[in-house]
mmCIF file of C-alpha atoms and ligand atoms in Angstrom:
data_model
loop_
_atom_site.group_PDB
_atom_site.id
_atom_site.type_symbol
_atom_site.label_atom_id
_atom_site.label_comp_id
_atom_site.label_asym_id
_atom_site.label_seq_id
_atom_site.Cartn_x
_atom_site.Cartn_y
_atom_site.Cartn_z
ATOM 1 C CA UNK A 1 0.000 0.000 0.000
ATOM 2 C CA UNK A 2 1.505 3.440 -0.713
ATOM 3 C CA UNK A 3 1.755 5.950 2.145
ATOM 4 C CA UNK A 4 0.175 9.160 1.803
ATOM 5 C CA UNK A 5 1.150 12.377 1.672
ATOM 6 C CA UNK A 6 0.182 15.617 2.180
ATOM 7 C CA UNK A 7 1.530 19.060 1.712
ATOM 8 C CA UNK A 8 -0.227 22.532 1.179
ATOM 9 C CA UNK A 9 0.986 25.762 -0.243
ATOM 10 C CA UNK A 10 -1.062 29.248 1.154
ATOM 11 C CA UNK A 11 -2.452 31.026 -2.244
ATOM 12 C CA UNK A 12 -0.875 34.355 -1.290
ATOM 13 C CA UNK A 13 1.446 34.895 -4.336
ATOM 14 C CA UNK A 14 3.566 33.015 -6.968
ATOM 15 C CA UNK A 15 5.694 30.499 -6.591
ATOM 16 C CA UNK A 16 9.650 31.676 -5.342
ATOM 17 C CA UNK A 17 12.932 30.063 -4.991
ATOM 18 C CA UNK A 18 12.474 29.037 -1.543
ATOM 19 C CA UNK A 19 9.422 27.239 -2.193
ATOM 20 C CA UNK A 20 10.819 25.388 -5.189
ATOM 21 C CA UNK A 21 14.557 24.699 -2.843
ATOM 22 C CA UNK A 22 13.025 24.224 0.362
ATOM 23 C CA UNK A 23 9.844 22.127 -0.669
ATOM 24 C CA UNK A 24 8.759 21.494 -4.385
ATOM 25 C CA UNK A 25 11.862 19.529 -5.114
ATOM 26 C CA UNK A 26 10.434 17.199 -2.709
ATOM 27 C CA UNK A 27 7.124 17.022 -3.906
ATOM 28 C CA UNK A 28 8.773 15.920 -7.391
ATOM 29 C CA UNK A 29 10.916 13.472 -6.227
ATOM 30 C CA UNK A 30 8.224 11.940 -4.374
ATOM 31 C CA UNK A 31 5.297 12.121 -6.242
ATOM 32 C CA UNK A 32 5.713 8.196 -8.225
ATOM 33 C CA UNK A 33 5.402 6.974 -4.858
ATOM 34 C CA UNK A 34 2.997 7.946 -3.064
ATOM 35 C CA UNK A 35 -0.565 9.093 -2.925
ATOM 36 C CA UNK A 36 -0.271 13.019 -3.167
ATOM 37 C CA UNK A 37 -2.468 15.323 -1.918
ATOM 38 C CA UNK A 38 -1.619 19.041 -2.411
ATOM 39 C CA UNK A 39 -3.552 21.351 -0.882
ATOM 40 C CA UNK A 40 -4.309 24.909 -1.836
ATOM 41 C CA UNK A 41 -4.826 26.130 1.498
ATOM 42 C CA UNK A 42 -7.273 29.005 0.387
ATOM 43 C CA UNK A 43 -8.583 29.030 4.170
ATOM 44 C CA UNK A 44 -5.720 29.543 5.782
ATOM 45 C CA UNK A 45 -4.543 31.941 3.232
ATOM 46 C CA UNK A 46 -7.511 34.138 4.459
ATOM 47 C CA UNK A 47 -6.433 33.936 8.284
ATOM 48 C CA UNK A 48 -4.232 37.142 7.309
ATOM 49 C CA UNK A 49 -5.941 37.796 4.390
ATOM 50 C CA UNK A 50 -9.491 37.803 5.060
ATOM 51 C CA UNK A 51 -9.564 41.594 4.231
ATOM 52 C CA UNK A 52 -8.441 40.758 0.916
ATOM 53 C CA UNK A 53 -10.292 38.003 -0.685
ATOM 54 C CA UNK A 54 -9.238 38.960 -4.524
ATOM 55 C CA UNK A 55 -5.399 38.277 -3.673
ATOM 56 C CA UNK A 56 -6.878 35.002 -2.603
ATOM 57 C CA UNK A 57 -9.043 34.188 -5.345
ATOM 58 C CA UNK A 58 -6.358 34.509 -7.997
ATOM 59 C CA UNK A 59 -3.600 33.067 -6.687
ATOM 60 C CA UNK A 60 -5.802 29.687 -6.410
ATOM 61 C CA UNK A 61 -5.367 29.304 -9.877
ATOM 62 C CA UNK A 62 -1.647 31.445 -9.941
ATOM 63 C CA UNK A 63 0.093 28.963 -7.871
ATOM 64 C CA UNK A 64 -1.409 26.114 -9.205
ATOM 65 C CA UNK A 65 0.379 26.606 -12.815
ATOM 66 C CA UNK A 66 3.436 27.061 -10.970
ATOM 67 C CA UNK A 67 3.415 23.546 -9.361
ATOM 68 C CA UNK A 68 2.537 22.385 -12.895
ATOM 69 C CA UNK A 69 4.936 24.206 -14.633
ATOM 70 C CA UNK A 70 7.779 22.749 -12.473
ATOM 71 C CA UNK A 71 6.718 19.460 -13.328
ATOM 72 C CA UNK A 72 4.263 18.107 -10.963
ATOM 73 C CA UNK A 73 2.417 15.640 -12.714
ATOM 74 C CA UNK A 74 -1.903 15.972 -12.113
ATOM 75 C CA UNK A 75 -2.142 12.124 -12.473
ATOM 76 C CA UNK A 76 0.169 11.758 -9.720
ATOM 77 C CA UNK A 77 -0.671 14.283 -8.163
ATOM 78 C CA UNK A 78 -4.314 15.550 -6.432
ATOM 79 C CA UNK A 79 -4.159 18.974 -6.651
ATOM 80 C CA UNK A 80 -7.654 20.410 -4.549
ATOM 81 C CA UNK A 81 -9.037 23.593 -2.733
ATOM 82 C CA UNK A 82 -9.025 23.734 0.988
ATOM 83 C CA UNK A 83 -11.801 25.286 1.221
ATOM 84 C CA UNK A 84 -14.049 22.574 -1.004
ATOM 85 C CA UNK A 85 -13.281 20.239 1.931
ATOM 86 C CA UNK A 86 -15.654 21.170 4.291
ATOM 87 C CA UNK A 87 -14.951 18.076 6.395
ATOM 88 C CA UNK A 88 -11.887 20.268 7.363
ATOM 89 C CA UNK A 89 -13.293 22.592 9.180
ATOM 90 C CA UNK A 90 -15.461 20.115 10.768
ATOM 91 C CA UNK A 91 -12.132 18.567 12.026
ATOM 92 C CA UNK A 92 -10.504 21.884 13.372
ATOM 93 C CA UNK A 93 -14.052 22.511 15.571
ATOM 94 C CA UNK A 94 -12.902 18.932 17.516
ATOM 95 C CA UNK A 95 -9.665 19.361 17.494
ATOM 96 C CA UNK A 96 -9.870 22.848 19.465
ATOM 97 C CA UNK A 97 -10.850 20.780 22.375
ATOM 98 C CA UNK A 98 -7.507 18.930 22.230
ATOM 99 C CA UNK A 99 -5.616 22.209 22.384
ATOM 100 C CA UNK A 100 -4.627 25.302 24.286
ATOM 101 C CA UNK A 101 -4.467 28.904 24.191
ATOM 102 C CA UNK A 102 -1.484 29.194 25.839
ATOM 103 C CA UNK A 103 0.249 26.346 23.716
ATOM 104 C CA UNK A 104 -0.813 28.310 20.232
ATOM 105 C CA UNK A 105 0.689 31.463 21.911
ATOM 106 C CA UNK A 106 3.908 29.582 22.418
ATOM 107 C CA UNK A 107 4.024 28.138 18.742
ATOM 108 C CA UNK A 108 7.133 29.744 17.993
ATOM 109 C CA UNK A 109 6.366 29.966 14.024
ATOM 110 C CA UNK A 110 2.946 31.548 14.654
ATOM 111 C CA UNK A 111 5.182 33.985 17.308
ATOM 112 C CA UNK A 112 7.157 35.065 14.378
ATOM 113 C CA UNK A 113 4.611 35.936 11.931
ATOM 114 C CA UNK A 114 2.281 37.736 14.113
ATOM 115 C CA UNK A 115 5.509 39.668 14.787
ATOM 116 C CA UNK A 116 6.121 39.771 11.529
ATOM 117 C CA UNK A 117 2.103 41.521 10.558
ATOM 118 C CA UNK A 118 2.106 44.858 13.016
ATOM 119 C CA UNK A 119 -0.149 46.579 10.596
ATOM 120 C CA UNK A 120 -3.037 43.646 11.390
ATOM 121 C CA UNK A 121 -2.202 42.350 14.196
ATOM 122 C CA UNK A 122 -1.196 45.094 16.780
ATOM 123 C CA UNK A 123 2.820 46.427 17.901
ATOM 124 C CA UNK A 124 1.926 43.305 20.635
ATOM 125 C CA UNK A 125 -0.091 41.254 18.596
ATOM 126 C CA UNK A 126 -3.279 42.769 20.264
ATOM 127 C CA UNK A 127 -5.421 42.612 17.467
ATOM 128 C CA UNK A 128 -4.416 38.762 16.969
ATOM 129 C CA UNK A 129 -7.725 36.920 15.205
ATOM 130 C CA UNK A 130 -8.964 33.864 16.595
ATOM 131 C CA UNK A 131 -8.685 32.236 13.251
ATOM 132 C CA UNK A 132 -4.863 33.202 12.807
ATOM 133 C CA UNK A 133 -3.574 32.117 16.172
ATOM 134 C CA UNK A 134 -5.963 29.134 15.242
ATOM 135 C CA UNK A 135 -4.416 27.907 11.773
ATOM 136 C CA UNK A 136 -2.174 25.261 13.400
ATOM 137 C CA UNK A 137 -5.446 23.599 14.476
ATOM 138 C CA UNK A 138 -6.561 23.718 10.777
ATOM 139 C CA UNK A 139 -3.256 22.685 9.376
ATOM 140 C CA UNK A 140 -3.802 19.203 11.734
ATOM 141 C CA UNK A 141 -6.743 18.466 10.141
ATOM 142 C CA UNK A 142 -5.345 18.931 6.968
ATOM 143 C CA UNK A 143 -3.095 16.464 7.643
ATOM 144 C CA UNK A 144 -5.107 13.940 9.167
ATOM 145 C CA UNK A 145 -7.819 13.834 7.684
ATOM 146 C CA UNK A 146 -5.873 12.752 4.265
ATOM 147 C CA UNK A 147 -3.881 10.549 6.879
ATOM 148 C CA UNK A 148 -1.199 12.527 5.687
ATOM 149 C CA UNK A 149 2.072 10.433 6.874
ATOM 150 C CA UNK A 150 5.111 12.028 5.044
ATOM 151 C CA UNK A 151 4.689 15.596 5.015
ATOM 152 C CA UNK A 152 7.493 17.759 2.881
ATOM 153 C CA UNK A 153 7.923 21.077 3.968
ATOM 154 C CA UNK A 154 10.259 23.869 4.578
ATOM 155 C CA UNK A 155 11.489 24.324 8.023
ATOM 156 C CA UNK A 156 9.741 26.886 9.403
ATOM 157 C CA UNK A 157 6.754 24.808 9.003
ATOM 158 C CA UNK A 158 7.921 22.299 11.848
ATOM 159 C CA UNK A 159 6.777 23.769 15.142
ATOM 160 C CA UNK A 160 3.707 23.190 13.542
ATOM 161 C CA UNK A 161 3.428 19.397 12.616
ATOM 162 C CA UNK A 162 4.937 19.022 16.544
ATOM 163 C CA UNK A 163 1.292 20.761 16.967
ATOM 164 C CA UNK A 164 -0.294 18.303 14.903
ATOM 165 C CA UNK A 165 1.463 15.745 16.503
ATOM 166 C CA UNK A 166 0.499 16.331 20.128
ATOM 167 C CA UNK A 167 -3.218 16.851 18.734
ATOM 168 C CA UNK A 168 -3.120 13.433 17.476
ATOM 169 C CA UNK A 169 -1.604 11.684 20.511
ATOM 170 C CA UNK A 170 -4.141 13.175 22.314
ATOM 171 C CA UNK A 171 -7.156 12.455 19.934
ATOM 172 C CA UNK A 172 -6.082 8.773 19.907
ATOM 173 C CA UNK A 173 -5.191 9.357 23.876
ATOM 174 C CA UNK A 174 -9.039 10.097 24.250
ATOM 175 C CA UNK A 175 -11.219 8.554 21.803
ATOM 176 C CA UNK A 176 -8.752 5.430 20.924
ATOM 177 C CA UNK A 177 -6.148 4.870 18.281
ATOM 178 C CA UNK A 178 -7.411 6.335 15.447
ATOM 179 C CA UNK A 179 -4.876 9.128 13.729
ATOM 180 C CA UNK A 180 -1.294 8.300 12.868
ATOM 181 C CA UNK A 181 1.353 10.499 13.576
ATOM 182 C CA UNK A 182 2.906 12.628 10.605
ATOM 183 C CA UNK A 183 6.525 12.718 9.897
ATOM 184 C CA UNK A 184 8.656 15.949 7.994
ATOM 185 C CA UNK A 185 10.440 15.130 4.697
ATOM 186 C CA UNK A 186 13.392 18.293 4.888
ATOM 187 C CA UNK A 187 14.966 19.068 1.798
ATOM 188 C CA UNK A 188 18.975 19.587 2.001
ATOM 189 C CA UNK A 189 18.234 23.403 1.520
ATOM 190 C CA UNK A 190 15.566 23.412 4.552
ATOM 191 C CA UNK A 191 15.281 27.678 4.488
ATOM 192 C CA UNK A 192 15.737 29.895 1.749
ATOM 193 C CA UNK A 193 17.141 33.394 2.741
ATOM 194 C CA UNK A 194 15.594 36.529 1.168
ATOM 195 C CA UNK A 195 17.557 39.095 -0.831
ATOM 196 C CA UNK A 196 17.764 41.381 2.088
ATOM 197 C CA UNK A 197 19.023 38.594 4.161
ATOM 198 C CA UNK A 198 16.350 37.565 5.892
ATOM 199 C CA UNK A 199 16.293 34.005 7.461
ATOM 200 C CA UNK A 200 13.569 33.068 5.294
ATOM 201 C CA UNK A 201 12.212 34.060 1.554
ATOM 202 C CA UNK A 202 8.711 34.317 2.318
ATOM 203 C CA UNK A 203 6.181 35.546 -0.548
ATOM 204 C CA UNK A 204 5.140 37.861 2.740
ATOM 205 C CA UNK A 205 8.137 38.984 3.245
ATOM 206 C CA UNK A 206 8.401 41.191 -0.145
ATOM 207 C CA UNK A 207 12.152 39.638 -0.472
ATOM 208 C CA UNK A 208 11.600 36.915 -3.092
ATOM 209 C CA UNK A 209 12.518 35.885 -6.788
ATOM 210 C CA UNK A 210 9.911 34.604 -8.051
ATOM 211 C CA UNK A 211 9.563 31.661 -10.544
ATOM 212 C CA UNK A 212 7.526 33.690 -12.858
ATOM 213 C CA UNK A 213 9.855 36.866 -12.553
ATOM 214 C CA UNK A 214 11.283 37.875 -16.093
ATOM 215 C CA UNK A 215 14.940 38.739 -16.871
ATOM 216 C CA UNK A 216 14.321 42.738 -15.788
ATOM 217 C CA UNK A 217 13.050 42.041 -13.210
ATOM 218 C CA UNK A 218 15.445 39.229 -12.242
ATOM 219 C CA UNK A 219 18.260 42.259 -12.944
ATOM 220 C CA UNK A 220 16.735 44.544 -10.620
ATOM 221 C CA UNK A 221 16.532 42.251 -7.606
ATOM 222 C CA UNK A 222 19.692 41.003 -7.800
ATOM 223 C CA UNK A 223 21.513 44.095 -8.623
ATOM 224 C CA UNK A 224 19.975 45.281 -5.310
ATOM 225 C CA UNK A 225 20.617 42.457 -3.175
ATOM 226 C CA UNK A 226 23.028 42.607 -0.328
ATOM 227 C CA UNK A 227 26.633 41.514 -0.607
ATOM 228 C CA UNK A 228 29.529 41.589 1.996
ATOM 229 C CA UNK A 229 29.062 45.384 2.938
ATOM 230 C CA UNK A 230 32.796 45.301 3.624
ATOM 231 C CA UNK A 231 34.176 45.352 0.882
ATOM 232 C CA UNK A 232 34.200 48.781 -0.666
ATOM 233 C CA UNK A 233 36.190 48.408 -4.021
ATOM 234 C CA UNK A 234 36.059 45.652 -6.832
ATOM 235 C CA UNK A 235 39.886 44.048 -6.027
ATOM 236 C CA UNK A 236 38.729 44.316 -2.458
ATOM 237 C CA UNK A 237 38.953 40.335 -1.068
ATOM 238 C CA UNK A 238 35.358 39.529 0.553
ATOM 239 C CA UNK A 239 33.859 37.093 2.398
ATOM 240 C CA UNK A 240 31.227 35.074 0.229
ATOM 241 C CA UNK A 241 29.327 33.633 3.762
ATOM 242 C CA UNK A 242 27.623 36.870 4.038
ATOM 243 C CA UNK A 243 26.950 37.656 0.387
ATOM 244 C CA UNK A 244 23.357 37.062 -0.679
ATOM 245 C CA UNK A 245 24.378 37.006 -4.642
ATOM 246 C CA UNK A 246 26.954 34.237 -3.489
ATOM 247 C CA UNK A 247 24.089 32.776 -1.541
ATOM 248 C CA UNK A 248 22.149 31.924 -4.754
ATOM 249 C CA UNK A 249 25.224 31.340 -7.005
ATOM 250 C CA UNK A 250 24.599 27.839 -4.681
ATOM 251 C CA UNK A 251 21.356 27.457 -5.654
ATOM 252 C CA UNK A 252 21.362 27.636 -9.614
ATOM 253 C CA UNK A 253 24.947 27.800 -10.597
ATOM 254 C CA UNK A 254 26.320 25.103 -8.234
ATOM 255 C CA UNK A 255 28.593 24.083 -10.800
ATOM 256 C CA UNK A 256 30.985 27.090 -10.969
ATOM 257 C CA UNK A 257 30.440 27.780 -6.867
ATOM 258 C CA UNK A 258 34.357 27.004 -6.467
ATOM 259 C CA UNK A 259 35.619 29.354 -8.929
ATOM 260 C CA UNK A 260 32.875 32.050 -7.356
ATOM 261 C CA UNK A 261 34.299 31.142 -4.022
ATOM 262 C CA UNK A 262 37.830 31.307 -4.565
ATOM 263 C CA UNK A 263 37.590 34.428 -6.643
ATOM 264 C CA UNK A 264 35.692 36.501 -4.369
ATOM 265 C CA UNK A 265 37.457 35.816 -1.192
ATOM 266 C CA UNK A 266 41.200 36.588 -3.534
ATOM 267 C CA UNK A 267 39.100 40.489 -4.865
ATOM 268 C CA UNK A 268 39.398 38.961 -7.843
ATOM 269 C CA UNK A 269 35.770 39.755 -9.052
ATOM 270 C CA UNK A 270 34.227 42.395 -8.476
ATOM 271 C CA UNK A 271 30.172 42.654 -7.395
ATOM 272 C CA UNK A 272 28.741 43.616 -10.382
ATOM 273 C CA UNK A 273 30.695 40.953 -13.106
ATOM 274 C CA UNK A 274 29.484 38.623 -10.249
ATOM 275 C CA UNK A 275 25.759 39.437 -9.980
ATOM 276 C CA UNK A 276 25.876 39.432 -14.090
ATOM 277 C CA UNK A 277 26.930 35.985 -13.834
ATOM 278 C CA UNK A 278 24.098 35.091 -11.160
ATOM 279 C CA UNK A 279 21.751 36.702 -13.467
ATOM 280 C CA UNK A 280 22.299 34.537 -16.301
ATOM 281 C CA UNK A 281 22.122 31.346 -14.561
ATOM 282 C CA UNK A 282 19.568 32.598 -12.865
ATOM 283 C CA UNK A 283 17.505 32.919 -15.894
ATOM 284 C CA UNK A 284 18.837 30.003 -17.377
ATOM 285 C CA UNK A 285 17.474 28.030 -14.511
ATOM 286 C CA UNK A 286 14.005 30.261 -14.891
ATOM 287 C CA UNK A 287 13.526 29.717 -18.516
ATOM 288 C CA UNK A 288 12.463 26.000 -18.832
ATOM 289 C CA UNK A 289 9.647 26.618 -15.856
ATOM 290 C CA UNK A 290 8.263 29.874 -17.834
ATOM 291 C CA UNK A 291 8.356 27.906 -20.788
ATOM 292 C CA UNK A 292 5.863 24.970 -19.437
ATOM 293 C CA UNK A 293 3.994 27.661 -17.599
ATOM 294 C CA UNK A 294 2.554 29.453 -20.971
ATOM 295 C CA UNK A 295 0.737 26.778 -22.205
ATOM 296 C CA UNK A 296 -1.162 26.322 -18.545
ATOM 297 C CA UNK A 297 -1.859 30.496 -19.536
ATOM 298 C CA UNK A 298 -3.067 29.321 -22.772
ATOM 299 C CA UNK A 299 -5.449 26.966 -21.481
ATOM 300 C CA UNK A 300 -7.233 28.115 -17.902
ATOM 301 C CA UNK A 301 -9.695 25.512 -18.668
ATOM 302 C CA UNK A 302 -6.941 22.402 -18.057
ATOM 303 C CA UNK A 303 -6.002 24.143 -14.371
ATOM 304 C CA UNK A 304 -9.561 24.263 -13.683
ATOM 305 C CA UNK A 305 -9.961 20.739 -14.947
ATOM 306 C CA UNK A 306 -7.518 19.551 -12.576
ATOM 307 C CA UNK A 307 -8.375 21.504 -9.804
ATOM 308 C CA UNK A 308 -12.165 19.602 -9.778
ATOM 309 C CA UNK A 309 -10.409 16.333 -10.376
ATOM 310 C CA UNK A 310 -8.295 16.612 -7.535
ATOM 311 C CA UNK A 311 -10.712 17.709 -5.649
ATOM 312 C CA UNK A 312 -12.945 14.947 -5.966
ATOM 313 C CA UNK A 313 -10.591 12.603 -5.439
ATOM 314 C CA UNK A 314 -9.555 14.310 -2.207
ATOM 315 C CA UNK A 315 -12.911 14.743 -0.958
ATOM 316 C CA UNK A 316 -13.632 10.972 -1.111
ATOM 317 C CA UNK A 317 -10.210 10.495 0.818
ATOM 318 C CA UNK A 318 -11.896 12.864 3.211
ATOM 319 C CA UNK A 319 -14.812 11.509 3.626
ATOM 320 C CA UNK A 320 -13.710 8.200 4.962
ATOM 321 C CA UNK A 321 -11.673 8.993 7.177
ATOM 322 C CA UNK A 322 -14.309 11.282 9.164
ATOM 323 C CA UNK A 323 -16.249 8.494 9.099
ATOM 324 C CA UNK A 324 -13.693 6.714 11.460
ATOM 325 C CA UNK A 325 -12.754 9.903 13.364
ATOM 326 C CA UNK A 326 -16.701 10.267 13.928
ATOM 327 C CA UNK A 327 -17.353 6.816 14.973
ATOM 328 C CA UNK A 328 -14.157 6.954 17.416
ATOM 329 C CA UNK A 329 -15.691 9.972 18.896
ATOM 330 C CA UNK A 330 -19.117 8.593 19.667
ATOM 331 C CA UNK A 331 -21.031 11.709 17.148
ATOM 332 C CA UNK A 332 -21.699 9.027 14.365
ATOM 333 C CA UNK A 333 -25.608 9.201 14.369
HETATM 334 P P1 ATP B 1 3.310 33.336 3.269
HETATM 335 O O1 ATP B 1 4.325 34.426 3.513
HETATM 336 O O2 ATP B 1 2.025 33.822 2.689
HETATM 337 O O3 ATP B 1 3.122 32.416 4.458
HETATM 338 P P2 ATP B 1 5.279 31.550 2.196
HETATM 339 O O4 ATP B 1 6.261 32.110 1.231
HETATM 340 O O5 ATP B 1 5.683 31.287 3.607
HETATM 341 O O6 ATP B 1 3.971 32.449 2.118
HETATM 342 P P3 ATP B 1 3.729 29.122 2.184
HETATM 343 O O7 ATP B 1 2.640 28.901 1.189
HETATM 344 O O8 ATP B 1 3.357 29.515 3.572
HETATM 345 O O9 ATP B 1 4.731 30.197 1.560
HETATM 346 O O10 ATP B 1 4.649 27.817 2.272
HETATM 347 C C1 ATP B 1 4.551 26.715 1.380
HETATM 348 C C2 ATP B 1 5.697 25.747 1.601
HETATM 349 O O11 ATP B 1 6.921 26.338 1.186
HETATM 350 C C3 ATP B 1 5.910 25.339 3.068
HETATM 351 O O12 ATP B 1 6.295 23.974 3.081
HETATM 352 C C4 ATP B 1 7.063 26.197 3.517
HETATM 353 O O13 ATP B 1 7.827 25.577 4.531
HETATM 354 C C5 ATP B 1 7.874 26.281 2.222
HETATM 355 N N1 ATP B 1 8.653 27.516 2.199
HETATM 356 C C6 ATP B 1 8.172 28.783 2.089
HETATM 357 N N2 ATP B 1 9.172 29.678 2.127
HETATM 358 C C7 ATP B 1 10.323 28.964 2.260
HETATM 359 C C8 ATP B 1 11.705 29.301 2.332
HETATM 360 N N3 ATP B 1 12.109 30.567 2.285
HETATM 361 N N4 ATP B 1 12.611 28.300 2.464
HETATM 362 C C9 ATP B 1 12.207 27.007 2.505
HETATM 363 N N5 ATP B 1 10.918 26.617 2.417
HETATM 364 C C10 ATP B 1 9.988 27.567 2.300
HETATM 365 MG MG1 MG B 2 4.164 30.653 5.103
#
C-alpha cells in the first residue's frame, strides 16, 4: 500500500525560490510513490488575508500553474481547494478541544509571523484573530484527515506538525487509536534566505525571486541584493558567507560555486561581473519553468480541470476517514 502524503501551499502569491529549494523539489521526487495530496490552502490563506479576498481568489489558480509548470504531474498528483473540503473545518471545531491557548501562543512559528504583521495584528499582537492564532489547528486536520504520513515542507513549518502531533496523541489518547502520527520530509536546503538577508524568503516577506519573474526584473533584484558590505572596491577580497548574490550562485549555478568562491574571497571579481553571472544562470534556470507555464496560460480551462479532479478525489479520501474519526468519537448518528 503506498503511504500518503500531504503538503499545502497558502495562495498568497507566486511560486519563489524558496518554495521550489526548500519544498517542491520534494514534492517531485516523491510524487511516483505515493498518494499526493496538495492542498491549496485558500482558508488559511484568508487567516491574514481575510480583508483581501481577490489576492486570494487569484492566486488559487496562480500557484497552481506554478506547481505544474515545475513538473508536478496531475495524475500523480491531487491537486484540490481547501476550502471545497468542508470536512476540514469540521475537524478543526474537535480538534480545538484537544488544544490550548497558551500552547498556540507559544508556537514559535505563529510567534514570528504575528511579529512579523504589526499593521493587522497590533505592535503586541493585540489585534491577533482567533482564526490566525488558530491555523495550526486547521493545518492538523489537513493532515489527518488525508492521513497525511510524510509531510514535505520547509522548516519553518515544523513547530507546527509538533502541533499536529500532540493533537493526534491526544485524539487517539481520548477517543482510541485512530490518527497516525505525521513525519517531515526536509529538503537539504531546509530555508531559503531573502535578498535582504532575511532568514527566510517568504512571498510575505516582499524579499523573493519569483519563478515567474522575467529577466528585468530578475536584474533589478539582484543588482539590489546585499553583498559583503565590507568590501568597498572591486579588487577588495570579501567574504562570500555573508553575500546574498553568493548565496544563490549555490542554488542555480552550483557548478561554478568554487571558482565564485575562490575568486571573491582573492578580490578577484568584483560585485557587479558577479551578480551578471548570477543573473544569467539565474535565468537560465528560470527559462524552462516559464516555458511549461505558458501553455497552462493558454489553457485556464486544463487548471480548472484539474483543480475539480483533484478535488474529488480528495474529498472521497476525506470523507472516509471522518467516518472513522466520527465513529471513534461517539457523534456518528
Ligand atoms: P506566506 O508568507 O504567505 O506564508 P510563504 O512564502 O511562507 O507564504 P507558504 O505557502 O506559507 O509560503 O509555504 C509553502 C511551503 O513552502 C511550506 O512547506 C514552507 O515551509 C515552504 N517555504 C516557504 N518559504 C520557504 C523558504 N524561504 N525556504 C524554505 N521553504 C519555504
Ligand atoms: Mg508561510
Amino acid at each position: 500500500m503506498k503511504k500518503n502524503i500531504l503538503t499545502g501551499l497558502r495562495p498568497t502569491g507566486n511560486l519563489h525560490l524558496g518554495h521550489y529549494f526548500g519544498a517542491c523539489q520534494n514534492y517531485l521526487k516523491m510524487q511516483d510513490d505515493y498518494n499526493f495530496y496538495l492542498e491549496i490552502a485558500d482558508v488559511q490563506a484568508l487567516t491574514d488575508n481575510f480583508n483581501n479576498p481577490e489576492k486570494v481568489r487569484k492566486n488559487v489558480v496562480e500557484i497552481t500553474m506554478d506547481l505544474l509548470a515545475i513538473g508536478l504531474d496531475p495524475k500523480k498528483v491531487h491537486f484540490f481547494i481547501q476550502s471545497r473540503i468542508p470536512e476540514i473545518a469540521e475537524l478543526t471545531v474537535f480538534y480545538s478541544n484537544l488544544v490550548t491557548v497558551a500552547r498556540l501562543q507559544r508556537n514559535p512559528t505563529v510567534k514570528n509571523e504575528i511579529a512579523q504583521k504589526k499593521e493587522l495584528f497590533g505592535n503586541q499582537g493585540e489585534s491577533i484573530t482567533y482564526g490566525f492564532l488558530g491555523y495550526p489547528v486547521s493545518q492538523a486536520a489537513d493532515i489527518t484527515v488525508f492521513n497525511g504520513e510524510l509531510i514535505p515542507v520547509g522548516d519553518d513549518q515544523l513547530p507546527l506538525l509538533e502541533q499536529c502531533r500532540e493533537i493526534v496523541r491526544k485524539f487517539n489518547s481520548i477517543y482510541g487509536k485512530t490518527l497516525n502520527e505525521p513525519e517531515q520530509v526536509l529538503s537539504t536546503t531546509t530555508r531559503v534566505k531573502g535578498l535582504d538577508g532575511n532568514e527566510k524568503m517568504g512571498k510575505s516577506l516582499g524579499n523573493a525571486i519569483y519563478l515567474i519573474d522575467d529577466v528585468e526584473t530578475v536584474s533589478k533584484k539582484i543588482m539590489n541584493a546585499v553583498t559583503d558590505t565590507s568590501k568597498i572596491k572591486k579588487d577588495d577580497p570579501a567574504n562570500p558567507d555573508v553575500c546574498m548574490v553568493y548565496y544563490y550562485h549555490k542554488l542555480v549555478n552550483s557548478k561554478n560555486i568554487d571558482t565564485v568562491c575562490q575568486e571573491c574571497k582573492k578580490g578577484h571579481r568584483g560585485c557587479v561581473q558577479c551578480k551578471r553571472e548570477l543573473i544569467e544562470a539565474m535565468t537560465n534556470f528560470l527559462k524552462p519553468i516559464q516555458e511549461n507555464r505558458k501553455y497552462y496560460e493558454e489553457h485556464p480551462e486544463i487548471v480548472h480541470n484539474i483543480l475539480n479532479e483533484g478535488t474529488n478525489a480528495a474529498k472521497k479520501t476525506a470523507e472516509e476517514q471522518m467516518k472513522k474519526v466520527k465513529q471513534a468519537m461517539k457523534i456518528d448518528y
